[in-house]
PDB file of C-alpha atoms in Angstrom:
ATOM      1  CA  MET A   1     -14.488  20.194  -8.097  1.00 44.00           C
ATOM      2  CA  ASN A   2     -12.668  21.623  -5.027  1.00 49.00           C
ATOM      3  CA  ARG A   3     -10.591  24.355  -6.283  1.00 57.00           C
ATOM      4  CA  ARG A   4      -8.524  24.299  -3.074  1.00 81.00           C
ATOM      5  CA  THR A   5      -6.942  20.851  -4.148  1.00 86.00           C
ATOM      6  CA  ARG A   6      -4.857  19.728  -7.146  1.00 90.00           C
ATOM      7  CA  ARG A   7      -4.187  16.312  -8.434  1.00 91.00           C
ATOM      8  CA  LEU A   8      -1.043  14.817  -6.951  1.00 93.00           C
ATOM      9  CA  TRP A   9       2.101  15.578  -8.658  1.00 92.00           C
ATOM     10  CA  LEU A  10       3.184  11.991  -8.680  1.00 93.00           C
ATOM     11  CA  LEU A  11       0.113  10.926 -10.516  1.00 94.00           C
ATOM     12  CA  ALA A  12       0.692  13.780 -13.048  1.00 92.00           C
ATOM     13  CA  LEU A  13       3.778  11.645 -14.155  1.00 92.00           C
ATOM     14  CA  VAL A  14       1.498   8.793 -15.442  1.00 93.00           C
ATOM     15  CA  PRO A  15      -0.967   9.938 -18.324  1.00 90.00           C
ATOM     16  CA  ALA A  16      -4.173   8.014 -18.894  1.00 84.00           C
ATOM     17  CA  GLY A  17      -4.271   5.348 -21.529  1.00 82.00           C
ATOM     18  CA  PRO A  18      -3.714   1.521 -22.353  1.00 82.00           C
ATOM     19  CA  PHE A  19      -0.020   0.421 -21.641  1.00 86.00           C
ATOM     20  CA  VAL A  20       0.879   3.568 -20.611  1.00 93.00           C
ATOM     21  CA  LYS A  21       2.179   2.612 -17.139  1.00 92.00           C
ATOM     22  CA  PRO A  22       4.703  -0.002 -18.453  1.00 92.00           C
ATOM     23  CA  LEU A  23       5.906   2.667 -20.765  1.00 94.00           C
ATOM     24  CA  VAL A  24       6.352   5.274 -17.978  1.00 94.00           C
ATOM     25  CA  ALA A  25       8.399   2.700 -16.010  1.00 93.00           C
ATOM     26  CA  LEU A  26      10.478   2.017 -19.088  1.00 94.00           C
ATOM     27  CA  THR A  27      11.269   5.466 -19.785  1.00 95.00           C
ATOM     28  CA  ILE A  28      12.092   6.363 -16.070  1.00 94.00           C
ATOM     29  CA  LEU A  29      14.564   3.582 -16.134  1.00 93.00           C
ATOM     30  CA  THR A  30      16.152   4.381 -19.389  1.00 94.00           C
ATOM     31  CA  LEU A  31      16.737   8.166 -18.706  1.00 93.00           C
ATOM     32  CA  LEU A  32      18.025   7.619 -15.187  1.00 91.00           C
ATOM     33  CA  LEU A  33      20.298   4.973 -16.096  1.00 90.00           C
ATOM     34  CA  GLY A  34      21.412   6.990 -19.097  1.00 90.00           C
ATOM     35  CA  TRP A  35      21.921  10.032 -16.728  1.00 88.00           C
ATOM     36  CA  PHE A  36      23.931   8.134 -14.400  1.00 86.00           C
ATOM     37  CA  TRP A  37      26.016   6.658 -17.094  1.00 86.00           C
ATOM     38  CA  MET A  38      26.818  10.007 -18.605  1.00 84.00           C
ATOM     39  CA  ALA A  39      27.643  11.201 -15.230  1.00 78.00           C
ATOM     40  CA  GLY A  40      30.335   8.254 -14.796  1.00 77.00           C
ATOM     41  CA  ILE A  41      28.648   6.908 -11.875  1.00 75.00           C
ATOM     42  CA  LEU A  42      28.267   3.670 -13.345  1.00 68.00           C
ATOM     43  CA  SER A  43      31.781   3.133 -14.384  1.00 65.00           C
ATOM     44  CA  ASP A  44      33.955   5.149 -11.989  1.00 52.00           C
ATOM     45  CA  ASP A  45      34.357   5.093  -8.139  1.00 50.00           C
ATOM     46  CA  GLN A  46      32.099   7.849  -6.904  1.00 51.00           C
ATOM     47  CA  THR A  47      30.188   8.966  -3.942  1.00 51.00           C
ATOM     48  CA  VAL A  48      27.398   6.756  -4.959  1.00 58.00           C
ATOM     49  CA  SER A  49      28.073   3.315  -6.041  1.00 71.00           C
ATOM     50  CA  ALA A  50      27.126   1.798  -9.347  1.00 77.00           C
ATOM     51  CA  THR A  51      24.849  -0.907  -7.318  1.00 80.00           C
ATOM     52  CA  SER A  52      23.155   2.369  -5.424  1.00 79.00           C
ATOM     53  CA  ALA A  53      22.441   4.204  -8.876  1.00 83.00           C
ATOM     54  CA  ILE A  54      20.958   1.157 -10.372  1.00 86.00           C
ATOM     55  CA  PHE A  55      18.710   1.007  -7.138  1.00 86.00           C
ATOM     56  CA  PHE A  56      17.698   4.441  -7.421  1.00 88.00           C
ATOM     57  CA  ALA A  57      16.745   4.014 -11.048  1.00 90.00           C
ATOM     58  CA  VAL A  58      14.827   0.710 -10.424  1.00 90.00           C
ATOM     59  CA  ILE A  59      12.686   1.750  -7.413  1.00 91.00           C
ATOM     60  CA  LEU A  60      11.805   5.092  -9.268  1.00 93.00           C
ATOM     61  CA  ALA A  61      10.743   3.427 -12.466  1.00 93.00           C
ATOM     62  CA  TYR A  62       8.757   0.840 -10.150  1.00 91.00           C
ATOM     63  CA  VAL A  63       7.044   3.151  -7.576  1.00 92.00           C
ATOM     64  CA  VAL A  64       5.846   5.915  -9.908  1.00 94.00           C
ATOM     65  CA  PRO A  65       3.571   3.677 -12.266  1.00 93.00           C
ATOM     66  CA  VAL A  66       2.641   1.209  -9.576  1.00 92.00           C
ATOM     67  CA  PHE A  67       1.495   4.284  -7.255  1.00 94.00           C
ATOM     68  CA  ALA A  68      -0.875   5.237 -10.103  1.00 94.00           C
ATOM     69  CA  TYR A  69      -2.222   1.803 -10.345  1.00 92.00           C
ATOM     70  CA  ILE A  70      -2.765   1.373  -6.656  1.00 93.00           C
ATOM     71  CA  THR A  71      -4.623   4.745  -6.636  1.00 95.00           C
ATOM     72  CA  ALA A  72      -6.818   3.699  -9.407  1.00 93.00           C
ATOM     73  CA  LYS A  73      -7.564   0.448  -7.517  1.00 93.00           C
ATOM     74  CA  THR A  74      -8.348   2.493  -4.611  1.00 95.00           C
ATOM     75  CA  GLN A  75     -10.651   4.726  -6.410  1.00 95.00           C
ATOM     76  CA  GLN A  76     -12.602   1.569  -7.616  1.00 94.00           C
ATOM     77  CA  ALA A  77     -12.833   0.088  -4.326  1.00 94.00           C
ATOM     78  CA  PHE A  78     -14.475   3.279  -3.059  1.00 95.00           C
ATOM     79  CA  ALA A  79     -16.868   3.450  -5.994  1.00 94.00           C
ATOM     80  CA  ASP A  80     -17.844  -0.234  -5.300  1.00 93.00           C
ATOM     81  CA  LEU A  81     -18.403   0.937  -1.522  1.00 93.00           C
ATOM     82  CA  ALA A  82     -20.469   4.027  -2.275  1.00 92.00           C
ATOM     83  CA  PRO A  83     -23.678   2.508  -2.636  1.00 92.00           C
ATOM     84  CA  HIS A  84     -23.368   0.943   0.901  1.00 92.00           C
ATOM     85  CA  LEU A  85     -22.250   4.282   2.587  1.00 92.00           C
ATOM     86  CA  GLN A  86     -24.776   6.138   4.833  1.00 90.00           C
ATOM     87  CA  THR A  87     -23.661   9.794   4.262  1.00 89.00           C
ATOM     88  CA  ASP A  88     -24.542  12.650   2.065  1.00 90.00           C
ATOM     89  CA  ALA A  89     -23.320  13.349  -1.684  1.00 89.00           C
ATOM     90  CA  ALA A  90     -21.250  16.165  -0.552  1.00 91.00           C
ATOM     91  CA  GLN A  91     -19.244  14.162   1.865  1.00 92.00           C
ATOM     92  CA  MET A  92     -19.174  11.360  -0.636  1.00 92.00           C
ATOM     93  CA  GLU A  93     -17.481  13.608  -3.153  1.00 92.00           C
ATOM     94  CA  ARG A  94     -15.013  14.980  -0.702  1.00 92.00           C
ATOM     95  CA  TRP A  95     -14.021  11.361   0.252  1.00 94.00           C
ATOM     96  CA  ARG A  96     -13.517  10.578  -3.480  1.00 94.00           C
ATOM     97  CA  GLN A  97     -11.548  13.504  -4.336  1.00 93.00           C
ATOM     98  CA  SER A  98      -9.266  13.110  -1.443  1.00 94.00           C
ATOM     99  CA  ILE A  99      -7.928   9.767  -2.761  1.00 95.00           C
ATOM    100  CA  ASP A 100      -5.925  11.444  -5.721  1.00 93.00           C
ATOM    101  CA  ARG A 101      -6.230  15.127  -4.805  1.00 93.00           C
ATOM    102  CA  LYS A 102      -4.413  17.082  -2.130  1.00 94.00           C
ATOM    103  CA  SER A 103      -4.240  20.390  -0.861  1.00 92.00           C
ATOM    104  CA  GLY A 104      -1.146  22.938  -1.522  1.00 91.00           C
ATOM    105  CA  ARG A 105      -0.305  22.691   2.259  1.00 93.00           C
ATOM    106  CA  TRP A 106      -0.498  19.052   2.087  1.00 95.00           C
ATOM    107  CA  ILE A 107       2.128  19.084  -0.805  1.00 93.00           C
ATOM    108  CA  VAL A 108       4.124  21.517   0.835  1.00 94.00           C
ATOM    109  CA  ALA A 109       4.549  19.694   4.073  1.00 95.00           C
ATOM    110  CA  ASN A 110       4.822  16.320   2.268  1.00 95.00           C
ATOM    111  CA  LEU A 111       7.972  17.723   0.089  1.00 95.00           C
ATOM    112  CA  SER A 112       9.292  19.308   3.286  1.00 95.00           C
ATOM    113  CA  LEU A 113       9.293  15.868   5.076  1.00 94.00           C
ATOM    114  CA  GLY A 114      10.804  14.040   2.101  1.00 93.00           C
ATOM    115  CA  LEU A 115      13.661  16.707   1.867  1.00 94.00           C
ATOM    116  CA  SER A 116      14.104  16.351   5.568  1.00 92.00           C
ATOM    117  CA  LEU A 117      14.409  12.516   5.632  1.00 88.00           C
ATOM    118  CA  TRP A 118      17.021  12.929   2.679  1.00 89.00           C
ATOM    119  CA  LEU A 119      19.120  15.297   4.703  1.00 87.00           C
ATOM    120  CA  LEU A 120      19.135  12.791   7.917  1.00 85.00           C
ATOM    121  CA  HIS A 121      19.831  10.032   5.702  1.00 79.00           C
ATOM    122  CA  THR A 122      22.700  11.783   3.856  1.00 79.00           C
ATOM    123  CA  LEU A 123      24.328  12.906   7.462  1.00 78.00           C
ATOM    124  CA  LEU A 124      24.115   9.186   8.419  1.00 73.00           C
ATOM    125  CA  LEU A 125      25.780   8.036   5.406  1.00 67.00           C
ATOM    126  CA  TYR A 126      28.653  10.400   5.165  1.00 64.00           C
ATOM    127  CA  GLN A 127      29.744   9.352   8.570  1.00 55.00           C
ATOM    128  CA  GLU A 128      30.605   6.047   7.020  1.00 47.00           C
ATOM    129  CA  PRO A 129      34.194   5.524   5.845  1.00 41.00           C
ATOM    130  CA  ALA A 130      32.896   4.047   2.512  1.00 42.00           C
ATOM    131  CA  GLN A 131      30.889   7.155   1.603  1.00 45.00           C
ATOM    132  CA  THR A 132      33.858   9.486   2.159  1.00 41.00           C
ATOM    133  CA  VAL A 133      35.233   9.120  -1.557  1.00 44.00           C
ATOM    134  CA  GLN A 134      34.783  12.434  -3.497  1.00 51.00           C
ATOM    135  CA  PRO A 135      33.302  12.453  -6.997  1.00 51.00           C
ATOM    136  CA  GLN A 136      35.442  13.141  -9.855  1.00 54.00           C
ATOM    137  CA  SER A 137      32.999  15.456 -11.583  1.00 60.00           C
ATOM    138  CA  ALA A 138      30.295  17.968 -10.991  1.00 62.00           C
ATOM    139  CA  SER A 139      27.985  16.048 -12.926  1.00 66.00           C
ATOM    140  CA  ALA A 140      28.769  12.858 -10.770  1.00 67.00           C
ATOM    141  CA  LEU A 141      28.189  15.068  -7.742  1.00 66.00           C
ATOM    142  CA  ILE A 142      24.843  16.396  -9.140  1.00 71.00           C
ATOM    143  CA  ALA A 143      23.705  12.706 -10.128  1.00 73.00           C
ATOM    144  CA  GLY A 144      24.946  11.362  -6.833  1.00 72.00           C
ATOM    145  CA  VAL A 145      22.775  14.042  -4.908  1.00 80.00           C
ATOM    146  CA  ALA A 146      19.688  13.956  -7.089  1.00 84.00           C
ATOM    147  CA  GLY A 147      19.371  10.130  -7.137  1.00 84.00           C
ATOM    148  CA  PRO A 148      18.725   9.694  -3.408  1.00 86.00           C
ATOM    149  CA  LEU A 149      16.755  12.840  -3.124  1.00 91.00           C
ATOM    150  CA  LEU A 150      14.418  11.688  -5.861  1.00 92.00           C
ATOM    151  CA  VAL A 151      13.892   8.442  -4.041  1.00 91.00           C
ATOM    152  CA  TRP A 152      13.121  10.128  -0.668  1.00 92.00           C
ATOM    153  CA  LEU A 153      10.710  12.704  -2.312  1.00 94.00           C
ATOM    154  CA  VAL A 154       8.694   9.902  -4.357  1.00 94.00           C
ATOM    155  CA  MET A 155       8.724   7.204  -1.598  1.00 92.00           C
ATOM    156  CA  THR A 156       7.656   9.925   0.886  1.00 94.00           C
ATOM    157  CA  CYS A 157       4.778  11.169  -1.160  1.00 94.00           C
ATOM    158  CA  ALA A 158       3.720   7.548  -2.091  1.00 94.00           C
ATOM    159  CA  ILE A 159       3.844   6.263   1.389  1.00 93.00           C
ATOM    160  CA  HIS A 160       1.967   9.589   2.895  1.00 94.00           C
ATOM    161  CA  ALA A 161      -0.798   9.631   0.246  1.00 95.00           C
ATOM    162  CA  LEU A 162      -1.451   5.717   0.666  1.00 95.00           C
ATOM    163  CA  ILE A 163      -1.561   6.068   4.439  1.00 95.00           C
ATOM    164  CA  ASP A 164      -4.057   8.926   3.832  1.00 95.00           C
ATOM    165  CA  ASN A 165      -6.257   6.649   1.810  1.00 95.00           C
ATOM    166  CA  ALA A 166      -5.860   3.803   4.265  1.00 94.00           C
ATOM    167  CA  LEU A 167      -7.153   6.273   7.005  1.00 95.00           C
ATOM    168  CA  LEU A 168     -10.031   7.317   4.640  1.00 95.00           C
ATOM    169  CA  PHE A 169     -11.304   3.535   4.494  1.00 95.00           C
ATOM    170  CA  ARG A 170     -10.787   3.314   8.163  1.00 94.00           C
ATOM    171  CA  ARG A 171     -13.043   6.497   8.614  1.00 93.00           C
ATOM    172  CA  ILE A 172     -15.824   5.369   6.326  1.00 93.00           C
ATOM    173  CA  THR A 173     -15.926   1.828   8.219  1.00 92.00           C
ATOM    174  CA  GLN A 174     -18.306   4.027  10.606  1.00 90.00           C
ATOM    175  CA  CYS A 175     -20.636   4.899   7.705  1.00 91.00           C
ATOM    176  CA  VAL A 176     -20.755   1.529   5.703  1.00 91.00           C
ATOM    177  CA  GLN A 177     -23.896  -0.703   5.727  1.00 89.00           C
ATOM    178  CA  ILE A 178     -22.930  -4.245   7.028  1.00 90.00           C
ATOM    179  CA  ASP A 179     -25.033  -6.908   5.401  1.00 89.00           C
ATOM    180  CA  LEU A 180     -24.111 -10.298   7.148  1.00 90.00           C
ATOM    181  CA  ILE A 181     -25.972 -12.006   4.250  1.00 89.00           C
ATOM    182  CA  ASN A 182     -23.943 -10.475   1.559  1.00 88.00           C
ATOM    183  CA  PRO A 183     -20.752  -9.134   2.947  1.00 88.00           C
ATOM    184  CA  ALA A 184     -19.124  -9.261  -0.356  1.00 88.00           C
ATOM    185  CA  PRO A 185     -19.037  -5.582  -0.651  1.00 90.00           C
ATOM    186  CA  LEU A 186     -16.938  -5.281   2.313  1.00 92.00           C
ATOM    187  CA  THR A 187     -14.102  -7.085   0.312  1.00 91.00           C
ATOM    188  CA  ALA A 188     -13.301  -3.740  -1.143  1.00 92.00           C
ATOM    189  CA  PHE A 189     -11.532  -2.924   2.262  1.00 93.00           C
ATOM    190  CA  ALA A 190      -9.305  -5.939   1.772  1.00 90.00           C
ATOM    191  CA  ARG A 191      -8.599  -4.947  -2.018  1.00 90.00           C
ATOM    192  CA  VAL A 192      -7.203  -1.601  -0.665  1.00 91.00           C
ATOM    193  CA  ALA A 193      -5.080  -3.068   2.206  1.00 90.00           C
ATOM    194  CA  VAL A 194      -3.550  -5.744  -0.286  1.00 88.00           C
ATOM    195  CA  SER A 195      -3.044  -3.442  -3.013  1.00 87.00           C
ATOM    196  CA  SER A 196      -1.500  -0.755  -1.064  1.00 87.00           C
ATOM    197  CA  THR A 197       1.188  -3.070   0.241  1.00 85.00           C
ATOM    198  CA  LEU A 198       2.361  -3.767  -3.445  1.00 79.00           C
ATOM    199  CA  ALA A 199       4.131  -0.695  -3.800  1.00 77.00           C
ATOM    200  CA  LEU A 200       6.274  -1.062  -0.656  1.00 83.00           C
ATOM    201  CA  ILE A 201       6.770  -4.851  -1.227  1.00 83.00           C
ATOM    202  CA  GLY A 202       8.350  -4.175  -4.467  1.00 79.00           C
ATOM    203  CA  ALA A 203      10.412  -1.408  -3.207  1.00 80.00           C
ATOM    204  CA  GLN A 204      11.793  -3.847  -0.480  1.00 80.00           C
ATOM    205  CA  ALA A 205      12.429  -6.337  -3.264  1.00 80.00           C
ATOM    206  CA  ALA A 206      14.493  -3.834  -4.880  1.00 78.00           C
ATOM    207  CA  PHE A 207      17.031  -3.285  -1.786  1.00 77.00           C
ATOM    208  CA  PRO A 208      19.147  -6.317  -2.442  1.00 76.00           C
ATOM    209  CA  ILE A 209      20.478  -4.484  -5.473  1.00 75.00           C
ATOM    210  CA  MET A 210      22.372  -2.339  -3.154  1.00 71.00           C
ATOM    211  CA  LEU A 211      23.911  -5.554  -1.300  1.00 68.00           C
ATOM    212  CA  LEU A 212      25.593  -6.747  -4.378  1.00 66.00           C
ATOM    213  CA  ASP A 213      28.263  -4.113  -3.649  1.00 64.00           C
ATOM    214  CA  PRO A 214      30.096  -5.071  -0.379  1.00 62.00           C
ATOM    215  CA  ASP A 215      31.394  -1.419  -0.070  1.00 65.00           C
ATOM    216  CA  VAL A 216      27.728  -0.048   0.432  1.00 64.00           C
ATOM    217  CA  PRO A 217      27.291   0.368   4.116  1.00 65.00           C
ATOM    218  CA  LEU A 218      24.149  -0.893   5.813  1.00 63.00           C
ATOM    219  CA  ALA A 219      23.134   2.701   6.673  1.00 63.00           C
ATOM    220  CA  ALA A 220      22.442   2.980   2.907  1.00 65.00           C
ATOM    221  CA  SER A 221      19.388   0.485   3.099  1.00 68.00           C
ATOM    222  CA  VAL A 222      18.261   0.132   6.573  1.00 74.00           C
ATOM    223  CA  PRO A 223      16.556   3.459   6.850  1.00 75.00           C
ATOM    224  CA  GLY A 224      14.669   2.579   3.991  1.00 76.00           C
ATOM    225  CA  LEU A 225      13.814  -0.951   4.818  1.00 76.00           C
ATOM    226  CA  VAL A 226      12.534   0.186   8.325  1.00 82.00           C
ATOM    227  CA  THR A 227      10.535   2.837   6.972  1.00 82.00           C
ATOM    228  CA  THR A 228       8.931   0.663   4.144  1.00 83.00           C
ATOM    229  CA  GLY A 229       8.160  -2.261   6.634  1.00 83.00           C
ATOM    230  CA  ALA A 230       6.448   0.043   9.296  1.00 87.00           C
ATOM    231  CA  ALA A 231       4.496   1.874   6.431  1.00 88.00           C
ATOM    232  CA  MET A 232       3.508  -1.624   4.947  1.00 87.00           C
ATOM    233  CA  ALA A 233       2.411  -2.958   8.215  1.00 88.00           C
ATOM    234  CA  ALA A 234       0.265   0.176   8.742  1.00 90.00           C
ATOM    235  CA  LEU A 235      -1.206   0.099   5.256  1.00 90.00           C
ATOM    236  CA  PHE A 236      -2.401  -3.295   5.718  1.00 89.00           C
ATOM    237  CA  ILE A 237      -3.898  -3.030   9.356  1.00 91.00           C
ATOM    238  CA  LEU A 238      -5.596   0.458   9.113  1.00 92.00           C
ATOM    239  CA  PRO A 239      -8.316  -0.424   6.591  1.00 91.00           C
ATOM    240  CA  ILE A 240      -8.993  -4.017   7.785  1.00 92.00           C
ATOM    241  CA  TRP A 241      -8.961  -3.887  11.633  1.00 93.00           C
ATOM    242  CA  PRO A 242     -12.062  -1.615  11.864  1.00 93.00           C
ATOM    243  CA  VAL A 243     -14.054  -3.798   9.476  1.00 93.00           C
ATOM    244  CA  HIS A 244     -12.877  -6.829  11.106  1.00 93.00           C
ATOM    245  CA  ARG A 245     -14.297  -5.685  14.536  1.00 93.00           C
ATOM    246  CA  ALA A 246     -17.603  -4.247  12.883  1.00 92.00           C
ATOM    247  CA  LEU A 247     -18.256  -7.604  11.395  1.00 93.00           C
ATOM    248  CA  ALA A 248     -17.472  -9.414  14.473  1.00 93.00           C
ATOM    249  CA  ALA A 249     -19.524  -7.097  16.364  1.00 94.00           C
ATOM    250  CA  ALA A 250     -22.570  -7.380  13.964  1.00 93.00           C
ATOM    251  CA  LYS A 251     -22.323 -11.161  13.865  1.00 94.00           C
ATOM    252  CA  GLY A 252     -22.051 -11.377  17.541  1.00 93.00           C
ATOM    253  CA  ALA A 253     -25.290  -9.031  17.915  1.00 94.00           C
ATOM    254  CA  GLU A 254     -27.208 -11.081  15.332  1.00 93.00           C
ATOM    255  CA  LEU A 255     -26.334 -14.390  16.760  1.00 93.00           C
ATOM    256  CA  GLN A 256     -27.397 -13.058  20.234  1.00 93.00           C
ATOM    257  CA  ARG A 257     -30.678 -11.895  18.667  1.00 92.00           C
ATOM    258  CA  VAL A 258     -31.462 -15.242  16.754  1.00 90.00           C
ATOM    259  CA  ASN A 259     -30.703 -17.077  20.121  1.00 88.00           C
ATOM    260  CA  ALA A 260     -32.922 -15.164  22.140  1.00 88.00           C
ATOM    261  CA  LEU A 261     -35.625 -15.575  19.493  1.00 85.00           C
ATOM    262  CA  LEU A 262     -35.064 -19.482  19.732  1.00 81.00           C
ATOM    263  CA  HIS A 263     -35.203 -19.529  23.440  1.00 79.00           C
ATOM    264  CA  GLY A 264     -38.567 -17.673  23.331  1.00 72.00           C
ATOM    265  CA  MET A 265     -39.966 -20.191  21.349  1.00 69.00           C
ATOM    266  CA  PRO A 266     -41.798 -23.378  22.654  1.00 66.00           C
ATOM    267  CA  ALA A 267     -39.814 -26.742  22.817  1.00 63.00           C
ATOM    268  CA  PRO A 268     -39.557 -28.459  19.486  1.00 60.00           C
ATOM    269  CA  LEU A 269     -41.753 -31.226  20.614  1.00 55.00           C
ATOM    270  CA  GLU A 270     -44.646 -28.914  21.630  1.00 59.00           C
ATOM    271  CA  GLN A 271     -44.581 -26.963  18.519  1.00 61.00           C
ATOM    272  CA  SER A 272     -47.135 -26.886  15.870  1.00 63.00           C
ATOM    273  CA  SER A 273     -46.425 -27.550  12.249  1.00 68.00           C
ATOM    274  CA  ALA A 274     -46.069 -23.804  11.608  1.00 70.00           C
ATOM    275  CA  GLN A 275     -44.168 -23.188  14.487  1.00 69.00           C
ATOM    276  CA  TRP A 276     -41.870 -26.143  13.471  1.00 68.00           C
ATOM    277  CA  ASP A 277     -41.221 -24.679  10.137  1.00 73.00           C
ATOM    278  CA  GLN A 278     -40.413 -21.393  11.558  1.00 78.00           C
ATOM    279  CA  PHE A 279     -38.125 -23.058  14.063  1.00 77.00           C
ATOM    280  CA  GLY A 280     -36.155 -24.848  11.180  1.00 79.00           C
ATOM    281  CA  SER A 281     -35.953 -21.744   9.137  1.00 85.00           C
ATOM    282  CA  ILE A 282     -34.597 -19.826  12.315  1.00 86.00           C
ATOM    283  CA  LEU A 283     -31.987 -22.739  12.693  1.00 87.00           C
ATOM    284  CA  LEU A 284     -30.934 -22.447   8.949  1.00 90.00           C
ATOM    285  CA  TYR A 285     -30.558 -18.677   9.537  1.00 90.00           C
ATOM    286  CA  ARG A 286     -28.518 -19.005  12.506  1.00 91.00           C
ATOM    287  CA  ARG A 287     -26.076 -21.409  10.828  1.00 91.00           C
ATOM    288  CA  GLU A 288     -25.903 -19.030   7.885  1.00 91.00           C
ATOM    289  CA  ILE A 289     -24.768 -16.137  10.303  1.00 91.00           C
ATOM    290  CA  ALA A 290     -22.331 -18.581  12.027  1.00 92.00           C
ATOM    291  CA  THR A 291     -20.282 -19.072   8.831  1.00 90.00           C
ATOM    292  CA  VAL A 292     -19.856 -15.526   8.000  1.00 89.00           C
ATOM    293  CA  HIS A 293     -16.117 -14.608   8.029  1.00 88.00           C
ATOM    294  CA  GLU A 294     -15.108 -11.925  10.486  1.00 89.00           C
ATOM    295  CA  TRP A 295     -12.437 -10.637   8.165  1.00 89.00           C
ATOM    296  CA  PRO A 296     -13.378  -9.193   4.648  1.00 89.00           C
ATOM    297  CA  PHE A 297     -11.162 -11.252   2.494  1.00 85.00           C
ATOM    298  CA  ASP A 298     -11.815 -13.194  -0.513  1.00 78.00           C
ATOM    299  CA  THR A 299     -10.028 -15.903  -2.232  1.00 72.00           C
ATOM    300  CA  GLY A 300      -8.412 -13.375  -4.729  1.00 71.00           C
ATOM    301  CA  ALA A 301      -7.359 -10.917  -2.201  1.00 68.00           C
ATOM    302  CA  VAL A 302      -5.523 -13.936  -0.035  1.00 68.00           C
ATOM    303  CA  THR A 303      -4.070 -15.267  -3.231  1.00 72.00           C
ATOM    304  CA  ARG A 304      -2.674 -11.820  -4.247  1.00 68.00           C
ATOM    305  CA  LEU A 305      -1.255 -11.329  -0.721  1.00 68.00           C
ATOM    306  CA  ALA A 306       0.354 -14.633  -0.413  1.00 68.00           C
ATOM    307  CA  PHE A 307       2.110 -14.053  -4.040  1.00 65.00           C
ATOM    308  CA  TYR A 308       3.373 -10.410  -2.968  1.00 64.00           C
ATOM    309  CA  LEU A 309       4.733 -11.490   0.362  1.00 63.00           C
ATOM    310  CA  ILE A 310       6.879 -14.187  -1.345  1.00 69.00           C
ATOM    311  CA  ILE A 311       8.468 -11.504  -3.623  1.00 62.00           C
ATOM    312  CA  PRO A 312      11.033  -9.891  -1.223  1.00 58.00           C
ATOM    313  CA  PRO A 313      12.363 -13.070   0.176  1.00 55.00           C
ATOM    314  CA  LEU A 314      12.821 -14.418  -3.432  1.00 57.00           C
ATOM    315  CA  SER A 315      14.664 -11.299  -4.325  1.00 54.00           C
ATOM    316  CA  TRP A 316      16.874 -11.442  -1.240  1.00 53.00           C
ATOM    317  CA  VAL A 317      17.734 -15.090  -1.877  1.00 53.00           C
ATOM    318  CA  GLY A 318      18.462 -14.413  -5.586  1.00 53.00           C
ATOM    319  CA  ALA A 319      20.834 -11.560  -4.594  1.00 45.00           C
ATOM    320  CA  ALA A 320      22.641 -13.732  -2.265  1.00 48.00           C
ATOM    321  CA  ILE A 321      22.953 -16.512  -5.073  1.00 51.00           C
ATOM    322  CA  ILE A 322      24.357 -13.886  -7.587  1.00 50.00           C
ATOM    323  CA  ASP A 323      26.694 -12.745  -4.813  1.00 46.00           C
ATOM    324  CA  VAL A 324      28.072 -16.351  -4.116  1.00 45.00           C
ATOM    325  CA  ALA A 325      28.346 -16.900  -7.851  1.00 47.00           C
ATOM    326  CA  VAL A 326      30.329 -13.716  -8.663  1.00 45.00           C
ATOM    327  CA  GLU A 327      32.784 -14.462  -5.650  1.00 49.00           C
ATOM    328  CA  ARG A 328      33.381 -17.887  -7.064  1.00 51.00           C
ATOM    329  CA  LEU A 329      33.863 -16.669 -10.567  1.00 52.00           C
ATOM    330  CA  MET A 330      36.455 -14.005  -9.309  1.00 48.00           C
TER     331      MET A 330
END
């Protein structure tokens, strides 16, 4: 084990064991909502609105266990690819450890980035008139500051680690053996791309919670939406595009080789029985190669991606329906 790296702190919040991740989510949600309620944020006019506080609790309760789930899926995908990688055992172990272990320098830089983003977002928010209300107690002030700070630290850690893993799978594309007859192992790249977007898709689905309060400015949600949207696109493209190019190149080269082999053979009517059998076998092989997909997706990955993509629109539609219903009731 590399002593210069340590397990990522966000993963340490989720112990191993069955049904642990739902329990962690429930625990985080309960503790944060209880804290915000005791601080008076959920009942009084404070610097942080009640809907924003609920958003902080929901997104933290979601991202922490889901990040652990995605990291485990990434480790499994790497294990599936390992037999098909052309590299030495030491490099393989370094790659494997980098999925969930980071250096002290990485952790410090990541926490500094999260703190900086929180400060910039806070400065942006306090320029809004709706955010100039002063808290009624010190506990509300602490909770109001800690809520968004925790969100930025957790989201920055999760996004940074997920992008690192996407870049890792981008790099190992250069070492993977591509078997056009059996491209199934390459679907591990698609599984990583699809599962990595899950954390950010779920985070975007939580943003409509803040929009239920008309006094919450757009500046409270737009930076997070832009950040998660850009990161989600990067997480999907980074591991997929190099494999697509490698598959397309290998398929094109093999078809070119087979066509050259066919052109070098006598015309079908001039072939012997043995040559005719060989000619037919080569034609069947060319047909098999021509049907190879140039994208490393299987049916399961496509289905999961389609399901994930409809979650944010449904959440936004649900928030709009609730908003209209509340206005009519009032």
